[in-house]
Short mmCIF file of C-alpha atoms in Angstrom, two decimals:
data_model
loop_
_atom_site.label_atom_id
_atom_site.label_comp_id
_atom_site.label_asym_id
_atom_site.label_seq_id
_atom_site.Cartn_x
_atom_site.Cartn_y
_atom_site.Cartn_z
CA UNK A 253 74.19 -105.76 20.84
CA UNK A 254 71.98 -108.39 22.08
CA UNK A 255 72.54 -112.41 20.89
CA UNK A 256 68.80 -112.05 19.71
CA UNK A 257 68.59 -111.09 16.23
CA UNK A 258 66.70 -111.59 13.67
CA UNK A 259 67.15 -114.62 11.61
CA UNK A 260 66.77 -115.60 7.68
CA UNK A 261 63.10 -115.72 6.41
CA UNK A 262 62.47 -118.64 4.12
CA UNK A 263 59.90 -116.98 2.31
CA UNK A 264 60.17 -118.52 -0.81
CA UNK A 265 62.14 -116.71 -3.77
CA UNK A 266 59.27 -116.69 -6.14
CA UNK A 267 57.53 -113.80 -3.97
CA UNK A 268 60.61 -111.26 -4.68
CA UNK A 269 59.03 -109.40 -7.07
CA UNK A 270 61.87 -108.78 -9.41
CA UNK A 271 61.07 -106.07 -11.50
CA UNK A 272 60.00 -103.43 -8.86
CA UNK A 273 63.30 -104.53 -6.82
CA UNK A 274 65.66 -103.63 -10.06
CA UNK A 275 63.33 -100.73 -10.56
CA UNK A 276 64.54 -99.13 -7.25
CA UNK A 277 67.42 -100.46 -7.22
CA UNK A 278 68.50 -98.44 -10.70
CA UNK A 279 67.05 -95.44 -9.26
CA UNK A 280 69.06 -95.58 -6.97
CA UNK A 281 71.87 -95.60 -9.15
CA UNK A 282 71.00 -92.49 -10.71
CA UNK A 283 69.92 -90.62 -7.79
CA UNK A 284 73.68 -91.47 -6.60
CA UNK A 285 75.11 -91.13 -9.84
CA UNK A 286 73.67 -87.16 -9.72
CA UNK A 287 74.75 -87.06 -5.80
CA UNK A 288 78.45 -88.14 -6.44
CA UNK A 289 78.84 -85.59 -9.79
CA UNK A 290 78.58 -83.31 -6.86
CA UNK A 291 81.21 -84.46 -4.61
CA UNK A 292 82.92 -85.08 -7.71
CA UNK A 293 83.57 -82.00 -9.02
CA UNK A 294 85.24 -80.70 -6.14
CA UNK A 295 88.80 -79.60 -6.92
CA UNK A 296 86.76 -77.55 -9.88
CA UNK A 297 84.96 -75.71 -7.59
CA UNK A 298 87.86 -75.75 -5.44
CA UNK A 299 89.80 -74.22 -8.20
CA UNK A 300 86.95 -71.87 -9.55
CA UNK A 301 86.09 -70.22 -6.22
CA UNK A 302 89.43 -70.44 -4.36
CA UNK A 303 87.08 -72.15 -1.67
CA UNK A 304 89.15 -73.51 1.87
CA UNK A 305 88.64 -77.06 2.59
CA UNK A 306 86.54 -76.17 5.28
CA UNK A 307 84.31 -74.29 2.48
CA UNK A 308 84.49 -77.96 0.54
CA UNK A 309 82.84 -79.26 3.91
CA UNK A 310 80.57 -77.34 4.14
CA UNK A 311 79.18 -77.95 0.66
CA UNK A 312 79.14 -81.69 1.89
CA UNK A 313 77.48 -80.39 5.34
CA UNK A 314 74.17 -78.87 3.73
CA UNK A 315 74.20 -81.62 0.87
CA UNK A 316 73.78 -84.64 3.94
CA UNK A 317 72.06 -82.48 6.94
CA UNK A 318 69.28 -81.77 4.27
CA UNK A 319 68.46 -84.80 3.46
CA UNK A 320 69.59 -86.70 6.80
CA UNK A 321 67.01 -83.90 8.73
CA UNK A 322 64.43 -84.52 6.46
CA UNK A 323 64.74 -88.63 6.52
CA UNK A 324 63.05 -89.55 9.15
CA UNK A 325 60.51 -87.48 9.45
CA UNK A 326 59.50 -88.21 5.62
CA UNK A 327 59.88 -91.90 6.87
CA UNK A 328 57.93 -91.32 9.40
CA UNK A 329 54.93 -89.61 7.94
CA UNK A 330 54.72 -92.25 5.24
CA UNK A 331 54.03 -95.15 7.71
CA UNK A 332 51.42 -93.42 8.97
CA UNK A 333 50.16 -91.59 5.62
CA UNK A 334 51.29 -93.69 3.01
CA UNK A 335 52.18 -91.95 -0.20
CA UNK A 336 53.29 -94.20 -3.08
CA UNK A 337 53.28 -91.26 -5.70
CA UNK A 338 55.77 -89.27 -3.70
CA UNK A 339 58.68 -90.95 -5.55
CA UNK A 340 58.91 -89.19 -8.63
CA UNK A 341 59.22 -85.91 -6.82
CA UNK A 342 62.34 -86.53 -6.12
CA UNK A 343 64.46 -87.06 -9.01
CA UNK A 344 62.54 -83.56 -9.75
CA UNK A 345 64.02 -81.92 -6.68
CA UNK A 346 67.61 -83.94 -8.01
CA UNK A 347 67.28 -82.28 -10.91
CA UNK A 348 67.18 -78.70 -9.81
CA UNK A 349 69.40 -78.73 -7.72
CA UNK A 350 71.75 -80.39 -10.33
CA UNK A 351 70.70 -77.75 -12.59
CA UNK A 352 70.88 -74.83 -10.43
CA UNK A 353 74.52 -76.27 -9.80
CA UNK A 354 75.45 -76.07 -13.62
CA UNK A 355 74.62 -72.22 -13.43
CA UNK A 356 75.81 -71.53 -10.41
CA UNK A 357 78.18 -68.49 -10.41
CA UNK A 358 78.72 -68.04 -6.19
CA UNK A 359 79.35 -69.94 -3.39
CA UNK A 360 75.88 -69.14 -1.87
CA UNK A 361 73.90 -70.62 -5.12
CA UNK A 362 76.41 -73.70 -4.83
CA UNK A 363 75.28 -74.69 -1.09
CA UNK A 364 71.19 -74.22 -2.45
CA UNK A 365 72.12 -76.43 -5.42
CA UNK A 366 73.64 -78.95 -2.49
CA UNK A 367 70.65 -78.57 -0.43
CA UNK A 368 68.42 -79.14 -2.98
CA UNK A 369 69.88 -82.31 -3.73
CA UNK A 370 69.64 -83.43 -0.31
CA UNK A 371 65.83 -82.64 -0.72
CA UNK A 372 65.50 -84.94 -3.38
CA UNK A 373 67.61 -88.07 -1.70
CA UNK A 374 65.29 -87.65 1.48
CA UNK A 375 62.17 -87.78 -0.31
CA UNK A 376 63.46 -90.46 -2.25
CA UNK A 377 65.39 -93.45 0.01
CA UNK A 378 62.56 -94.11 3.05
CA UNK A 379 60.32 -95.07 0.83
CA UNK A 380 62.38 -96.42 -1.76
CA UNK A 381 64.36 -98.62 0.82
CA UNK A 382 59.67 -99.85 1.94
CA UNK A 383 59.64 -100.59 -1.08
CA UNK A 384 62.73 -102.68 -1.65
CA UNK A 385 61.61 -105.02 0.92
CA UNK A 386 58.14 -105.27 0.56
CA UNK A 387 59.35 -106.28 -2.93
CA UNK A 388 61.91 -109.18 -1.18
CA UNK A 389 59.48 -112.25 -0.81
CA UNK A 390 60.90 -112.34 2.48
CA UNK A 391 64.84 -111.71 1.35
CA UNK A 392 65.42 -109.02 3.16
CA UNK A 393 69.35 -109.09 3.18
CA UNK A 394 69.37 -109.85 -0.84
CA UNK A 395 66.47 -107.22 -1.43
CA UNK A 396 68.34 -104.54 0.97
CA UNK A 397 72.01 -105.25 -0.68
CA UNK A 398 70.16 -105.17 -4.29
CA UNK A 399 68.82 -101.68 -3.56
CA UNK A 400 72.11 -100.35 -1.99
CA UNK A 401 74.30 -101.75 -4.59
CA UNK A 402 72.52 -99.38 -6.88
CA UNK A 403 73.78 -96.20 -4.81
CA UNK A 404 77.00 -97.79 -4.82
CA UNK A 405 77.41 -98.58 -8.58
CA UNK A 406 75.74 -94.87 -8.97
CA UNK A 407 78.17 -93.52 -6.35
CA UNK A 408 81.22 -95.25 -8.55
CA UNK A 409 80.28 -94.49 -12.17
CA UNK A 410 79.74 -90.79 -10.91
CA UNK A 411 83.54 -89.70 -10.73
CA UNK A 412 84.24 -91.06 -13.71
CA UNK A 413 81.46 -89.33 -15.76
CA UNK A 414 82.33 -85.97 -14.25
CA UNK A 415 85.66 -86.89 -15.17
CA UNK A 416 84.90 -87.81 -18.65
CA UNK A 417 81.76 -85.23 -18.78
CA UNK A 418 82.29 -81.98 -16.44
CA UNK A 419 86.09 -81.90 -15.49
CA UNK A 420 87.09 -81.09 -19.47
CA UNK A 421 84.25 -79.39 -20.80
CA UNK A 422 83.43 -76.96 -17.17
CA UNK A 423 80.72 -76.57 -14.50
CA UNK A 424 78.34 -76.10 -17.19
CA UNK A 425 78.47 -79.70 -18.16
CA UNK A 426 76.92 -80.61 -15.01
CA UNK A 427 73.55 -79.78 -17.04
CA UNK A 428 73.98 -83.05 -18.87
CA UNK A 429 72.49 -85.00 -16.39
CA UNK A 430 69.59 -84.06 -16.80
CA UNK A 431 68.16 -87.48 -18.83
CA UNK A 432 69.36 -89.41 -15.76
CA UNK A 433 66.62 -87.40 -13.52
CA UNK A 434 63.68 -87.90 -16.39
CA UNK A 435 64.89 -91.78 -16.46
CA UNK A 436 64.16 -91.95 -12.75
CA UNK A 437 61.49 -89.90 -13.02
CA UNK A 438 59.97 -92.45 -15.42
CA UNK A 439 60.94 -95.59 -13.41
CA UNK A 440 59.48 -94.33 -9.79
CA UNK A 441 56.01 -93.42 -11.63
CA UNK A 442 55.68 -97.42 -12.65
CA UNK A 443 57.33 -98.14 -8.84
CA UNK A 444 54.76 -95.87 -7.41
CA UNK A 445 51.67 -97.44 -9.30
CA UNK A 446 53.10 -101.16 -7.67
CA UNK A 447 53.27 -99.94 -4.75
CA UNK A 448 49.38 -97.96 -4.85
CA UNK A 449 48.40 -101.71 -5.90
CA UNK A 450 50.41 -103.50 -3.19
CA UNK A 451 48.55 -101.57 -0.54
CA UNK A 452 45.27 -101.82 -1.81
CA UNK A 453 45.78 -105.68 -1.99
CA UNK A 454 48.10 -106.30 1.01
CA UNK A 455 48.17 -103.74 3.24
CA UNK A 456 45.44 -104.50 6.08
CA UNK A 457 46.71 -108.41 5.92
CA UNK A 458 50.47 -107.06 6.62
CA UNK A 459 49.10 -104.78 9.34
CA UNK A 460 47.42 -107.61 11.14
CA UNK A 461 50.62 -109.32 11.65
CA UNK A 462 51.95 -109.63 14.86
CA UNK A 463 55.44 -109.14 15.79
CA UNK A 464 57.99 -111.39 15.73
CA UNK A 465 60.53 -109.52 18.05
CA UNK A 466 59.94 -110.34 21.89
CA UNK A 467 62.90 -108.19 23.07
CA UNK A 468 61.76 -105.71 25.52
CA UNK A 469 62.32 -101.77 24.61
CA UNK A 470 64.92 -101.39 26.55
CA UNK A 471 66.93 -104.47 24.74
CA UNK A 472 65.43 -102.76 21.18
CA UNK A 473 67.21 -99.45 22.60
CA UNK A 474 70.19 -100.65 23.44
CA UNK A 475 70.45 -102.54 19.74
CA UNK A 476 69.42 -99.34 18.26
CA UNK A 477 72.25 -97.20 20.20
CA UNK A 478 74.67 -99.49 19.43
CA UNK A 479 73.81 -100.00 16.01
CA UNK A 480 74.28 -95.88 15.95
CA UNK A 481 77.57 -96.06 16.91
CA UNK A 482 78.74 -98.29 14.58
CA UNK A 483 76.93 -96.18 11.51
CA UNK A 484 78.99 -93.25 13.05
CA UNK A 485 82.76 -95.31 12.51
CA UNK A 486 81.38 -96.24 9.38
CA UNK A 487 80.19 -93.32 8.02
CA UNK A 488 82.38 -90.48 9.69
CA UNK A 489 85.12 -92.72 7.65
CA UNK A 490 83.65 -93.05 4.56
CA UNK A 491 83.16 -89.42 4.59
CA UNK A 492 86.83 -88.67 4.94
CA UNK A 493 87.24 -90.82 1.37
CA UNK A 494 84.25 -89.39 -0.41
CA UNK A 495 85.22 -85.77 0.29
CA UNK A 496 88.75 -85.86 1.00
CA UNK A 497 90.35 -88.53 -0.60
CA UNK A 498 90.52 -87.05 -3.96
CA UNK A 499 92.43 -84.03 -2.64
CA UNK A 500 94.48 -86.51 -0.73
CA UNK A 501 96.14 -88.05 -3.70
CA UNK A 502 96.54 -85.32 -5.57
CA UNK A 503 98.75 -83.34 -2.76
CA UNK A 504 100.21 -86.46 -1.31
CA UNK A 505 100.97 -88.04 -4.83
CA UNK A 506 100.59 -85.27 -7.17
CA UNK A 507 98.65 -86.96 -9.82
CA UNK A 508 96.18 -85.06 -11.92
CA UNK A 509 92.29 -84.36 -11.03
CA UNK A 510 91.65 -86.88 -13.56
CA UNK A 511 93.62 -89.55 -12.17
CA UNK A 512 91.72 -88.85 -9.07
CA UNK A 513 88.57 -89.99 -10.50
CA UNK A 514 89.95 -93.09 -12.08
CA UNK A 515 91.05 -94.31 -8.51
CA UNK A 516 88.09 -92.72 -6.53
CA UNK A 517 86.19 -95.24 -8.95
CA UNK A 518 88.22 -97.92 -8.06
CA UNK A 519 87.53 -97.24 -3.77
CA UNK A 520 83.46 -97.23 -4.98
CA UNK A 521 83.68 -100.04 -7.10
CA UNK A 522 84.72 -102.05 -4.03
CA UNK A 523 82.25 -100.53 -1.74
CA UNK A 524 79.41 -101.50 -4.34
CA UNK A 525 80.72 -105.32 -4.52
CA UNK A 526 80.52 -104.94 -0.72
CA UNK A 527 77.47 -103.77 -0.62
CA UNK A 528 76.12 -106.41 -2.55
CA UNK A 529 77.77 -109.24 -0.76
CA UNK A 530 76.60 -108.30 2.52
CA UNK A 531 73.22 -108.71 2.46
CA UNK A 532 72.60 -112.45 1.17
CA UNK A 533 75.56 -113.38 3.25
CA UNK A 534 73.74 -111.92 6.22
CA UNK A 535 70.52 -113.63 5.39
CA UNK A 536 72.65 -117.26 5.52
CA UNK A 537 74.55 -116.60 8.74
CA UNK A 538 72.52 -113.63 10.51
CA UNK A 539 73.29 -109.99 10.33
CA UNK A 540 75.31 -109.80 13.71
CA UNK A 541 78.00 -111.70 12.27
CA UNK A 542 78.09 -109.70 9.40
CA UNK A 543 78.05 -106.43 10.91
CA UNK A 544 80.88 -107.33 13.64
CA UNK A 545 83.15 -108.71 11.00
CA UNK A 546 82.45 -105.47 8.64
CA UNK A 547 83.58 -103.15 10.88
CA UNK A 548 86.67 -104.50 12.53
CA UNK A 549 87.73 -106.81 9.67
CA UNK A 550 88.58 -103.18 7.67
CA UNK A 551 90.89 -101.83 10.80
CA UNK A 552 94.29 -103.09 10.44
CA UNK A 553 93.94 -101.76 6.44
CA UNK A 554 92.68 -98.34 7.49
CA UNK A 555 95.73 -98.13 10.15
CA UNK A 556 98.36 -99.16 7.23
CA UNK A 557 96.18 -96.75 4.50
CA UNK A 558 98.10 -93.52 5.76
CA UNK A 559 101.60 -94.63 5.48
CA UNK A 560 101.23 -96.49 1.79
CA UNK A 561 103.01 -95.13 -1.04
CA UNK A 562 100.83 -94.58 -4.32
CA UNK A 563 100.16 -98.10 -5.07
CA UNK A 564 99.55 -99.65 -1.85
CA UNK A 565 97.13 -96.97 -0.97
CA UNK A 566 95.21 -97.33 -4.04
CA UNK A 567 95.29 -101.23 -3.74
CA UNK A 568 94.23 -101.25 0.13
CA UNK A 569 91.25 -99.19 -0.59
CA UNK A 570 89.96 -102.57 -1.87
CA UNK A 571 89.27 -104.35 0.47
CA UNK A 572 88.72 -101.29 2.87
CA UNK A 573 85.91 -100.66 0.59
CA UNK A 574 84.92 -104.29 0.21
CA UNK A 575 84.43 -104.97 3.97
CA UNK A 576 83.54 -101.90 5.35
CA UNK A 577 80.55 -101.26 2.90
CA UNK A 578 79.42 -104.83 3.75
CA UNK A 579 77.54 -103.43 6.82
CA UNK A 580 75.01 -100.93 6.20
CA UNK A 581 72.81 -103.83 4.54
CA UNK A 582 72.89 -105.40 7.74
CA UNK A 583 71.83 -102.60 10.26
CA UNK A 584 69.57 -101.27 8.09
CA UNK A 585 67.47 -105.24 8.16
CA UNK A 586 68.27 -105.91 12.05
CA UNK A 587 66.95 -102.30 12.85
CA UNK A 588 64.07 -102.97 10.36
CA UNK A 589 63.49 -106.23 12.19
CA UNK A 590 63.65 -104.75 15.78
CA UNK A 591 60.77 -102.69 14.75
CA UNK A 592 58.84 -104.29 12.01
CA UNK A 593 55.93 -101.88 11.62
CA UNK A 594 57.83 -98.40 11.63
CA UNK A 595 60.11 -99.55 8.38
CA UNK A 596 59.82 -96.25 6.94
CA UNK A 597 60.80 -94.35 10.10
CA UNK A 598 63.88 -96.92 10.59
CA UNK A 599 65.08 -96.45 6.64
CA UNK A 600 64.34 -92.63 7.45
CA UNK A 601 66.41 -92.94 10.28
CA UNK A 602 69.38 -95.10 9.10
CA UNK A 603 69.88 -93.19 5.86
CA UNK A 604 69.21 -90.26 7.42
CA UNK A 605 71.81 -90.64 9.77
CA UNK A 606 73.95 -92.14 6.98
CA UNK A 607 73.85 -88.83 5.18
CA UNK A 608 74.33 -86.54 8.62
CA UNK A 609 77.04 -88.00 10.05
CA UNK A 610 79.00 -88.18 6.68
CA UNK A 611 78.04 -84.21 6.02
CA UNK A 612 78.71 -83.15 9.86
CA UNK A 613 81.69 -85.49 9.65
CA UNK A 614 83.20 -83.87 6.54
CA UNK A 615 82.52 -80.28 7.77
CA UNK A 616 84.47 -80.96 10.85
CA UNK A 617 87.30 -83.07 8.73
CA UNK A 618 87.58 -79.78 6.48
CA UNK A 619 88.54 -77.63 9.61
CA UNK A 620 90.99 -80.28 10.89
CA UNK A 621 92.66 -80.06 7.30
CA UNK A 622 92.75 -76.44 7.14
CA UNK A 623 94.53 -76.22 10.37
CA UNK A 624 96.64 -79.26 10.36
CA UNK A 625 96.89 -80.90 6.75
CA UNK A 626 94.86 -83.93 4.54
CA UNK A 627 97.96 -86.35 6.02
CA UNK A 628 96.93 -85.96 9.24
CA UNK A 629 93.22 -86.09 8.45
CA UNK A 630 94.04 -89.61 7.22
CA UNK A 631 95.76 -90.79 9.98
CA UNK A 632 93.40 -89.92 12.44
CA UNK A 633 90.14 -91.39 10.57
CA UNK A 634 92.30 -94.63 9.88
CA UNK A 635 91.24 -95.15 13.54
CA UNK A 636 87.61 -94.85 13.74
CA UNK A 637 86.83 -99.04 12.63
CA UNK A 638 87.64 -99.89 16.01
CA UNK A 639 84.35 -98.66 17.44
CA UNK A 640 83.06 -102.04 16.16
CA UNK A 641 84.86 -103.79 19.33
CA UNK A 642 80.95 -102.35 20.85
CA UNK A 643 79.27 -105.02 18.22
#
């Protein structure tokens, strides 16, 4: 990664525009909140279908490669073609696929419920993530972590409502949900007015604005590749704990479904702190920093996660989810920054490839467990951080 980067903008705070920034940010939340009842309520479909871990990963596979296929190109599109009233489609697509989910009664109807909900999370983060930082007043690690913390906190409180909602009352329960979709679906229509108003007012001024970055493409490319690579460490691990880690501790430890939740809350409760505290930290001492120490600083606790007993493994989840989560805040804003005028197509791009590498990641993790075991699928994962030696 090159020493160039881009540094803190002291736009003043009084530009962040508060209001359409928690807006997003909430959606967020409950587009994550629907996303993780899914990956939640895996050892009930498990247990419904007799499904093979490999079956599990592939539920995880369509849910990501949707959305991480469609990304970019939805990214794309909108910086050329800008369409501010796109955002409340997607809690809709959300919602039927969370619907179609609660009525499911095969396998095949469960992977269209998954893809649907990919639909909806890659019509709704490019533009959602524009939004965020046109919102920032020039805080673009604070405005980036206060969008992502949303996912996260969604992400967290998700196992723990299908735990308190779904898990006793069956897949039906899944239908619940629903008022989290019309909430969004409420909340994007007044973010989608701001942002029709935004580019009436600002958006010939912002597209006069020359560019910053003097690094030459191939130096941009480079970043970018790099940059790649570390999003595959992070994510291809991550994966392993959203999909897998559930499963893990209740055949390693043999605690109840239940119990699962509780401490699966406890891993995405540290990822959303994390996520929150990477993004003004990067704006006070650059995102390079931040994004070398994220990655490696999480390796020696991922090497010692496999061979923990109950407590320790809950307890080093911590700060595995603490640092590791710090990161994505910080790509996303030094790719943004690389290439200032295709933000869409880079938050198409990055989440995108957030959500494929984590569902191609999880499909190929289910295969290793079927053949080998969940131990082993631990141990070799715990390996992965140290791809951030490239930073």
């Amino acid at each position: 990664m090159t020493a160039t980067t881009a540094t803190p903008t002291s736009a003043s705070a009084q530009s962040t525009v508060f209001t359409v920034l928690f807006a997003v940010s909430i959606c967020h939340g409950i587009n994550d909140t629907m996303q993780a009842v899914l990956l939640s309520i895996y050892p009930l479909l498990r247990d419904n279908y007799a499904l093979t871990f490999a079956q599990v990963g592939m539920i995880t596979l369509v849910f990501q490669v949707t959305a991480s296929i469609l990304q970019p190109f939805v990214g794309t599109f909108t910086d050329k073609y800008p369409l501010p009233y796109a955002l409340p489609v997607a809690p809709v697509c959300t919602l039927s696929g969370l619907l179609l989910l609660a009525n499911a009664h095969s396998y095949p109807m469960i992977l269209l419920a998954a893809a649907m909900i990919g639909v909806g999370s890659s019509i709704f983060h490019p533009d959602a993530s524009r939004v965020a930082r046109l919102s920032a007043g020039g805080r673009f690690g604070f405005a980036q972590s206060t969008f992502q913390v949303g996912g996260n906190v969604g992400t967290a409180i998700g196992p723990l409502l299908a735990a308190a909602i779904v898990l006793p009352r069956g897949q039906g329960a899944i239908s619940w949900f629903a008022v989290f979709a019309v909430a969004a679906l409420v909340l994007l229509s007044y973010v989608g007015r701001w942002y029709a108003g935004w580019l009436r007012d600002h958006a010939r001024r912002s597209a006069s604005k020359a560019s910053s970055v003097t690094l030459t493409s191939r130096q941009i490319g480079g970043a970018l590749t790099i940059l790649l690579v570390l999003m595959f460490s992070k994510f291809v691990y991550t994966s392993s704990l959203h999909s897998y880690y559930s499963f893990y501790l209740i055949d390693h430890f043999r605690v109840t479904a239940q119990q699962a939740q509780i401490y699966l809350f406890v891993l995405f409760g540290s990822m959303a702190v994390g996520t929150f505290a990477g993004g003004p930290i990067g704006d006070r001492i650059g995102t390079k920093a931040v994004i070398w120490a994220s990655i490696l600083g999480a390796l020696p606790f991922t090497l010692a996660l496999p061979y923990m007993n109950l407590f320790w493994t809950v307890a080093l989840t911590i700060p595995i989810g603490l640092i590791i989560s710090s990161a994505f805040s910080a790509m996303v804003v030094y790719a943004q920054e690389l290439l200032p005028g295709r933000v869409g197509m880079i938050s198409g791009l990055f989440f995108g490839l957030a959500f494929g590498v984590a569902g191609l990641g999880a499909a190929a993790l289910g295969v290793v467990a079927d053949h080998t075991s969940i131990d082993f699928v631990f141990r070799l994962c715990s390996f992965l951080p140290a791809l951030g030696f490239l930073a």
